[in-house]
């Protein structure tokens, strides 16, 4: 499934942050999202994931095809590692969680409650959710936060396998994951400030 984004404009809290965003993400490809802090990368990813509407422009190919990993790990702390993955697998209509446990070295933690995991372990479990979604387009927002070098390598390997099987990934990150992929720098897409209207309608 190809994701096509054309002349997209987005806003945060009603204020335009990015405009004129254009890109195509094809199966088997990774796209690394770059730009300074606060420019609107997270807002862009949330819009592509369908969590908020764009101001204008079009998004084609995302319908029921996107799995989104945000800053939050999306875990239920009172459930075990296995129970969390089974829950998300049931949400997306998949069954097998073993590849997810293996990919992020979670088998030794399978019976531990998510609330008792370290920050890095929680992040690994949160990312393992992507493997049980069955969705071809992965959208990830700073996925390596709290991960050590070994866990970063696990994540990069999981992404490579996903690409090799025809999936695609859009990843906002400031670190080098060693992935072959194009870079989308949204710095030039910063929305221009609206002109100030001299008329004060507050007295009407």
PDB file of C-alpha atoms in Angstrom:
ATOM      1  CA  UNK A   1       0.000   0.000   0.000  1.00  0.00           C
ATOM      2  CA  UNK A   2       1.386   3.391  -1.070  1.00  0.00           C
ATOM      3  CA  UNK A   3       0.832   6.457   1.109  1.00  0.00           C
ATOM      4  CA  UNK A   4       0.441   9.656  -0.927  1.00  0.00           C
ATOM      5  CA  UNK A   5       0.411  13.060   0.769  1.00  0.00           C
ATOM      6  CA  UNK A   6      -0.347  16.097  -1.364  1.00  0.00           C
ATOM      7  CA  UNK A   7      -0.168  19.793  -0.395  1.00  0.00           C
ATOM      8  CA  UNK A   8      -0.985  19.005   3.226  1.00  0.00           C
ATOM      9  CA  UNK A   9      -1.521  21.783   5.763  1.00  0.00           C
ATOM     10  CA  UNK A  10      -1.919  21.015   9.465  1.00  0.00           C
ATOM     11  CA  UNK A  11      -2.558  22.894  12.697  1.00  0.00           C
ATOM     12  CA  UNK A  12      -1.878  22.458  16.415  1.00  0.00           C
ATOM     13  CA  UNK A  13      -4.489  23.921  18.780  1.00  0.00           C
ATOM     14  CA  UNK A  14      -5.991  25.776  15.837  1.00  0.00           C
ATOM     15  CA  UNK A  15      -2.691  27.416  14.845  1.00  0.00           C
ATOM     16  CA  UNK A  16      -1.216  26.403  11.455  1.00  0.00           C
ATOM     17  CA  UNK A  17       2.201  24.792  11.870  1.00  0.00           C
ATOM     18  CA  UNK A  18       3.034  23.139   8.529  1.00  0.00           C
ATOM     19  CA  UNK A  19       1.861  23.709   4.976  1.00  0.00           C
ATOM     20  CA  UNK A  20       2.647  22.393   1.503  1.00  0.00           C
ATOM     21  CA  UNK A  21       3.800  18.966   2.727  1.00  0.00           C
ATOM     22  CA  UNK A  22       4.193  16.526  -0.178  1.00  0.00           C
ATOM     23  CA  UNK A  23       5.627  13.018  -0.186  1.00  0.00           C
ATOM     24  CA  UNK A  24       5.048   9.456  -1.350  1.00  0.00           C
ATOM     25  CA  UNK A  25       5.842   6.463   0.838  1.00  0.00           C
ATOM     26  CA  UNK A  26       5.977   3.248  -1.163  1.00  0.00           C
ATOM     27  CA  UNK A  27       5.985  -0.373   0.058  1.00  0.00           C
ATOM     28  CA  UNK A  28       9.422  -1.543   1.129  1.00  0.00           C
ATOM     29  CA  UNK A  29      10.627   1.985   1.853  1.00  0.00           C
ATOM     30  CA  UNK A  30      11.439   3.994   4.968  1.00  0.00           C
ATOM     31  CA  UNK A  31      11.100   7.750   5.259  1.00  0.00           C
ATOM     32  CA  UNK A  32      12.916   9.574   8.084  1.00  0.00           C
ATOM     33  CA  UNK A  33      11.089  12.676   9.305  1.00  0.00           C
ATOM     34  CA  UNK A  34      13.342  15.522  10.415  1.00  0.00           C
ATOM     35  CA  UNK A  35      12.871  19.080  11.575  1.00  0.00           C
ATOM     36  CA  UNK A  36      13.533  21.290  14.615  1.00  0.00           C
ATOM     37  CA  UNK A  37      11.676  20.741  17.872  1.00  0.00           C
ATOM     38  CA  UNK A  38       8.217  22.268  17.909  1.00  0.00           C
ATOM     39  CA  UNK A  39       7.841  22.605  14.160  1.00  0.00           C
ATOM     40  CA  UNK A  40       4.960  20.131  13.966  1.00  0.00           C
ATOM     41  CA  UNK A  41       6.380  16.657  13.372  1.00  0.00           C
ATOM     42  CA  UNK A  42       4.130  15.032  15.975  1.00  0.00           C
ATOM     43  CA  UNK A  43       1.117  16.944  14.663  1.00  0.00           C
ATOM     44  CA  UNK A  44       1.908  15.696  11.159  1.00  0.00           C
ATOM     45  CA  UNK A  45       2.162  12.084  12.326  1.00  0.00           C
ATOM     46  CA  UNK A  46      -1.086  12.346  14.292  1.00  0.00           C
ATOM     47  CA  UNK A  47      -2.807  13.721  11.222  1.00  0.00           C
ATOM     48  CA  UNK A  48      -1.497  10.901   9.018  1.00  0.00           C
ATOM     49  CA  UNK A  49      -2.689   8.388  11.637  1.00  0.00           C
ATOM     50  CA  UNK A  50      -6.196   9.843  11.423  1.00  0.00           C
ATOM     51  CA  UNK A  51      -6.241  11.274  14.954  1.00  0.00           C
ATOM     52  CA  UNK A  52      -6.954  14.798  13.747  1.00  0.00           C
ATOM     53  CA  UNK A  53      -8.095  16.338  10.455  1.00  0.00           C
ATOM     54  CA  UNK A  54      -5.804  18.362   8.186  1.00  0.00           C
ATOM     55  CA  UNK A  55      -6.501  21.991   7.386  1.00  0.00           C
ATOM     56  CA  UNK A  56      -6.226  21.210   3.690  1.00  0.00           C
ATOM     57  CA  UNK A  57      -4.603  18.846   1.221  1.00  0.00           C
ATOM     58  CA  UNK A  58      -5.063  15.120   0.775  1.00  0.00           C
ATOM     59  CA  UNK A  59      -3.886  11.867   2.367  1.00  0.00           C
ATOM     60  CA  UNK A  60      -4.413   8.778   0.238  1.00  0.00           C
ATOM     61  CA  UNK A  61      -3.670   5.177   1.177  1.00  0.00           C
ATOM     62  CA  UNK A  62      -3.819   5.521   4.964  1.00  0.00           C
ATOM     63  CA  UNK A  63      -7.332   4.147   5.483  1.00  0.00           C
ATOM     64  CA  UNK A  64      -7.094   1.130   7.836  1.00  0.00           C
ATOM     65  CA  UNK A  65      -3.469   0.640   6.802  1.00  0.00           C
ATOM     66  CA  UNK A  66      -1.601   2.620   9.463  1.00  0.00           C
ATOM     67  CA  UNK A  67      -0.217   1.505  12.825  1.00  0.00           C
ATOM     68  CA  UNK A  68       0.879   4.451  14.956  1.00  0.00           C
ATOM     69  CA  UNK A  69       3.328   4.473  17.872  1.00  0.00           C
ATOM     70  CA  UNK A  70       3.306   7.768  19.752  1.00  0.00           C
ATOM     71  CA  UNK A  71       5.316   9.077  22.708  1.00  0.00           C
ATOM     72  CA  UNK A  72       3.073   7.053  25.022  1.00  0.00           C
ATOM     73  CA  UNK A  73       3.745   3.317  25.076  1.00  0.00           C
ATOM     74  CA  UNK A  74       0.030   2.452  25.005  1.00  0.00           C
ATOM     75  CA  UNK A  75       0.250  -0.211  27.709  1.00  0.00           C
ATOM     76  CA  UNK A  76      -2.147  -1.432  30.374  1.00  0.00           C
ATOM     77  CA  UNK A  77      -0.001  -1.559  33.555  1.00  0.00           C
ATOM     78  CA  UNK A  78      -2.094  -4.218  35.322  1.00  0.00           C
ATOM     79  CA  UNK A  79      -1.718  -6.667  32.412  1.00  0.00           C
ATOM     80  CA  UNK A  80       1.347  -8.790  31.804  1.00  0.00           C
ATOM     81  CA  UNK A  81       3.583  -8.412  28.771  1.00  0.00           C
ATOM     82  CA  UNK A  82       1.813 -11.333  27.096  1.00  0.00           C
ATOM     83  CA  UNK A  83      -1.639 -10.042  28.000  1.00  0.00           C
ATOM     84  CA  UNK A  84      -0.846  -6.612  26.572  1.00  0.00           C
ATOM     85  CA  UNK A  85       0.219  -8.099  23.246  1.00  0.00           C
ATOM     86  CA  UNK A  86      -2.766 -10.454  23.157  1.00  0.00           C
ATOM     87  CA  UNK A  87      -5.032  -7.471  23.795  1.00  0.00           C
ATOM     88  CA  UNK A  88      -3.568  -5.453  20.916  1.00  0.00           C
ATOM     89  CA  UNK A  89      -3.556  -8.491  18.637  1.00  0.00           C
ATOM     90  CA  UNK A  90      -7.272  -8.942  19.299  1.00  0.00           C
ATOM     91  CA  UNK A  91      -7.914  -5.259  18.550  1.00  0.00           C
ATOM     92  CA  UNK A  92      -6.309  -5.627  15.128  1.00  0.00           C
ATOM     93  CA  UNK A  93      -7.654  -9.107  14.417  1.00  0.00           C
ATOM     94  CA  UNK A  94      -4.343 -10.952  14.515  1.00  0.00           C
ATOM     95  CA  UNK A  95      -3.336 -13.988  16.563  1.00  0.00           C
ATOM     96  CA  UNK A  96       0.378 -14.787  16.792  1.00  0.00           C
ATOM     97  CA  UNK A  97       2.364 -12.703  19.296  1.00  0.00           C
ATOM     98  CA  UNK A  98       5.475 -14.908  19.302  1.00  0.00           C
ATOM     99  CA  UNK A  99       7.339 -12.921  16.607  1.00  0.00           C
ATOM    100  CA  UNK A 100       6.772  -9.736  18.615  1.00  0.00           C
ATOM    101  CA  UNK A 101       8.098 -11.325  21.818  1.00  0.00           C
ATOM    102  CA  UNK A 102      11.165 -12.624  19.952  1.00  0.00           C
ATOM    103  CA  UNK A 103      11.886  -9.403  18.054  1.00  0.00           C
ATOM    104  CA  UNK A 104      12.142  -7.323  21.228  1.00  0.00           C
ATOM    105  CA  UNK A 105      13.564  -9.996  23.561  1.00  0.00           C
ATOM    106  CA  UNK A 106      10.466 -10.024  25.764  1.00  0.00           C
ATOM    107  CA  UNK A 107       9.991 -13.747  26.392  1.00  0.00           C
ATOM    108  CA  UNK A 108      11.826 -13.584  29.703  1.00  0.00           C
ATOM    109  CA  UNK A 109       9.427 -10.836  30.772  1.00  0.00           C
ATOM    110  CA  UNK A 110       6.259 -12.392  29.379  1.00  0.00           C
ATOM    111  CA  UNK A 111       4.612 -12.938  32.795  1.00  0.00           C
ATOM    112  CA  UNK A 112       5.648  -9.617  34.305  1.00  0.00           C
ATOM    113  CA  UNK A 113       3.066  -6.849  34.683  1.00  0.00           C
ATOM    114  CA  UNK A 114       3.725  -3.892  32.414  1.00  0.00           C
ATOM    115  CA  UNK A 115       3.544  -1.530  35.367  1.00  0.00           C
ATOM    116  CA  UNK A 116       6.606  -3.238  36.863  1.00  0.00           C
ATOM    117  CA  UNK A 117       8.803  -2.846  33.787  1.00  0.00           C
ATOM    118  CA  UNK A 118      11.627  -0.353  33.432  1.00  0.00           C
ATOM    119  CA  UNK A 119      11.193   2.587  31.055  1.00  0.00           C
ATOM    120  CA  UNK A 120      13.254   0.831  28.386  1.00  0.00           C
ATOM    121  CA  UNK A 121      11.339  -2.437  28.773  1.00  0.00           C
ATOM    122  CA  UNK A 122       8.030  -0.587  28.495  1.00  0.00           C
ATOM    123  CA  UNK A 123       9.253   1.067  25.320  1.00  0.00           C
ATOM    124  CA  UNK A 124      10.244  -2.287  23.832  1.00  0.00           C
ATOM    125  CA  UNK A 125       6.805  -3.671  24.641  1.00  0.00           C
ATOM    126  CA  UNK A 126       5.154  -0.581  23.193  1.00  0.00           C
ATOM    127  CA  UNK A 127       7.075  -1.028  19.947  1.00  0.00           C
ATOM    128  CA  UNK A 128       6.362  -4.769  19.893  1.00  0.00           C
ATOM    129  CA  UNK A 129       2.700  -3.816  19.511  1.00  0.00           C
ATOM    130  CA  UNK A 130       3.487  -2.746  15.943  1.00  0.00           C
ATOM    131  CA  UNK A 131       4.254  -6.339  14.992  1.00  0.00           C
ATOM    132  CA  UNK A 132       0.848  -7.625  16.080  1.00  0.00           C
ATOM    133  CA  UNK A 133      -1.179  -5.013  14.185  1.00  0.00           C
ATOM    134  CA  UNK A 134      -0.805  -6.573  10.738  1.00  0.00           C
ATOM    135  CA  UNK A 135      -0.792  -3.020   9.333  1.00  0.00           C
ATOM    136  CA  UNK A 136       1.601  -2.339   6.420  1.00  0.00           C
ATOM    137  CA  UNK A 137       2.313   1.338   7.156  1.00  0.00           C
ATOM    138  CA  UNK A 138       4.142   2.071  10.402  1.00  0.00           C
ATOM    139  CA  UNK A 139       4.178   5.642  11.698  1.00  0.00           C
ATOM    140  CA  UNK A 140       6.525   6.121  14.649  1.00  0.00           C
ATOM    141  CA  UNK A 141       7.188   9.218  16.731  1.00  0.00           C
ATOM    142  CA  UNK A 142      10.637   9.217  18.386  1.00  0.00           C
ATOM    143  CA  UNK A 143      10.516   5.424  18.843  1.00  0.00           C
ATOM    144  CA  UNK A 144      13.958   5.062  20.438  1.00  0.00           C
ATOM    145  CA  UNK A 145      13.285   7.184  23.542  1.00  0.00           C
ATOM    146  CA  UNK A 146      14.424   5.254  26.671  1.00  0.00           C
ATOM    147  CA  UNK A 147      16.085   2.521  24.590  1.00  0.00           C
ATOM    148  CA  UNK A 148      19.709   1.444  25.067  1.00  0.00           C
ATOM    149  CA  UNK A 149      21.936   0.706  22.086  1.00  0.00           C
ATOM    150  CA  UNK A 150      21.023  -2.977  22.027  1.00  0.00           C
ATOM    151  CA  UNK A 151      17.301  -2.215  22.027  1.00  0.00           C
ATOM    152  CA  UNK A 152      17.764   0.390  19.291  1.00  0.00           C
ATOM    153  CA  UNK A 153      19.351  -2.340  17.181  1.00  0.00           C
ATOM    154  CA  UNK A 154      16.359  -4.608  17.903  1.00  0.00           C
ATOM    155  CA  UNK A 155      14.017  -1.895  16.723  1.00  0.00           C
ATOM    156  CA  UNK A 156      16.034  -1.209  13.565  1.00  0.00           C
ATOM    157  CA  UNK A 157      16.077  -4.938  12.782  1.00  0.00           C
ATOM    158  CA  UNK A 158      12.293  -5.137  13.234  1.00  0.00           C
ATOM    159  CA  UNK A 159      11.839  -2.243  10.827  1.00  0.00           C
ATOM    160  CA  UNK A 160      14.137  -3.849   8.246  1.00  0.00           C
ATOM    161  CA  UNK A 161      12.131  -7.089   8.383  1.00  0.00           C
ATOM    162  CA  UNK A 162       8.932  -5.099   8.006  1.00  0.00           C
ATOM    163  CA  UNK A 163      10.311  -3.376   4.902  1.00  0.00           C
ATOM    164  CA  UNK A 164      11.578  -6.648   3.451  1.00  0.00           C
ATOM    165  CA  UNK A 165       8.054  -8.084   3.621  1.00  0.00           C
ATOM    166  CA  UNK A 166       6.539  -5.136   1.753  1.00  0.00           C
ATOM    167  CA  UNK A 167       5.731  -2.837   4.636  1.00  0.00           C
ATOM    168  CA  UNK A 168       6.764   0.793   4.933  1.00  0.00           C
ATOM    169  CA  UNK A 169       7.713   3.126   7.768  1.00  0.00           C
ATOM    170  CA  UNK A 170       7.641   6.854   8.481  1.00  0.00           C
ATOM    171  CA  UNK A 171       9.854   7.564  11.480  1.00  0.00           C
ATOM    172  CA  UNK A 172      10.428  10.852  13.301  1.00  0.00           C
ATOM    173  CA  UNK A 173      13.859  10.571  14.884  1.00  0.00           C
ATOM    174  CA  UNK A 174      17.002  12.582  15.501  1.00  0.00           C
ATOM    175  CA  UNK A 175      19.322   9.568  15.631  1.00  0.00           C
ATOM    176  CA  UNK A 176      20.835   7.420  12.916  1.00  0.00           C
ATOM    177  CA  UNK A 177      19.089   4.058  12.885  1.00  0.00           C
ATOM    178  CA  UNK A 178      21.261   2.671  10.124  1.00  0.00           C
ATOM    179  CA  UNK A 179      18.238   2.307   7.857  1.00  0.00           C
ATOM    180  CA  UNK A 180      18.327   2.904   4.144  1.00  0.00           C
ATOM    181  CA  UNK A 181      15.699   5.518   3.456  1.00  0.00           C
ATOM    182  CA  UNK A 182      14.997   9.016   2.275  1.00  0.00           C
ATOM    183  CA  UNK A 183      14.801  12.019   4.592  1.00  0.00           C
ATOM    184  CA  UNK A 184      11.789  14.312   4.745  1.00  0.00           C
ATOM    185  CA  UNK A 185      12.852  17.625   6.301  1.00  0.00           C
ATOM    186  CA  UNK A 186       9.747  19.668   7.114  1.00  0.00           C
ATOM    187  CA  UNK A 187      11.732  22.739   8.136  1.00  0.00           C
ATOM    188  CA  UNK A 188      10.937  24.513   4.849  1.00  0.00           C
ATOM    189  CA  UNK A 189       7.232  23.707   5.339  1.00  0.00           C
ATOM    190  CA  UNK A 190       6.784  25.874   8.419  1.00  0.00           C
ATOM    191  CA  UNK A 191       3.481  27.705   8.051  1.00  0.00           C
ATOM    192  CA  UNK A 192       3.705  31.409   7.338  1.00  0.00           C
ATOM    193  CA  UNK A 193       2.168  33.668   9.995  1.00  0.00           C
ATOM    194  CA  UNK A 194      -1.258  35.002   9.134  1.00  0.00           C
ATOM    195  CA  UNK A 195      -1.340  38.750   8.369  1.00  0.00           C
ATOM    196  CA  UNK A 196      -2.595  40.862  11.267  1.00  0.00           C
ATOM    197  CA  UNK A 197      -5.958  42.482  10.672  1.00  0.00           C
ATOM    198  CA  UNK A 198      -5.849  46.100  11.891  1.00  0.00           C
ATOM    199  CA  UNK A 199      -9.601  46.096  12.442  1.00  0.00           C
ATOM    200  CA  UNK A 200     -10.547  45.269  16.010  1.00  0.00           C
ATOM    201  CA  UNK A 201     -13.869  43.453  15.917  1.00  0.00           C
ATOM    202  CA  UNK A 202     -13.925  43.041  19.694  1.00  0.00           C
ATOM    203  CA  UNK A 203     -16.244  46.031  20.101  1.00  0.00           C
ATOM    204  CA  UNK A 204     -18.932  44.633  17.801  1.00  0.00           C
TER     205      UNK A 204
END
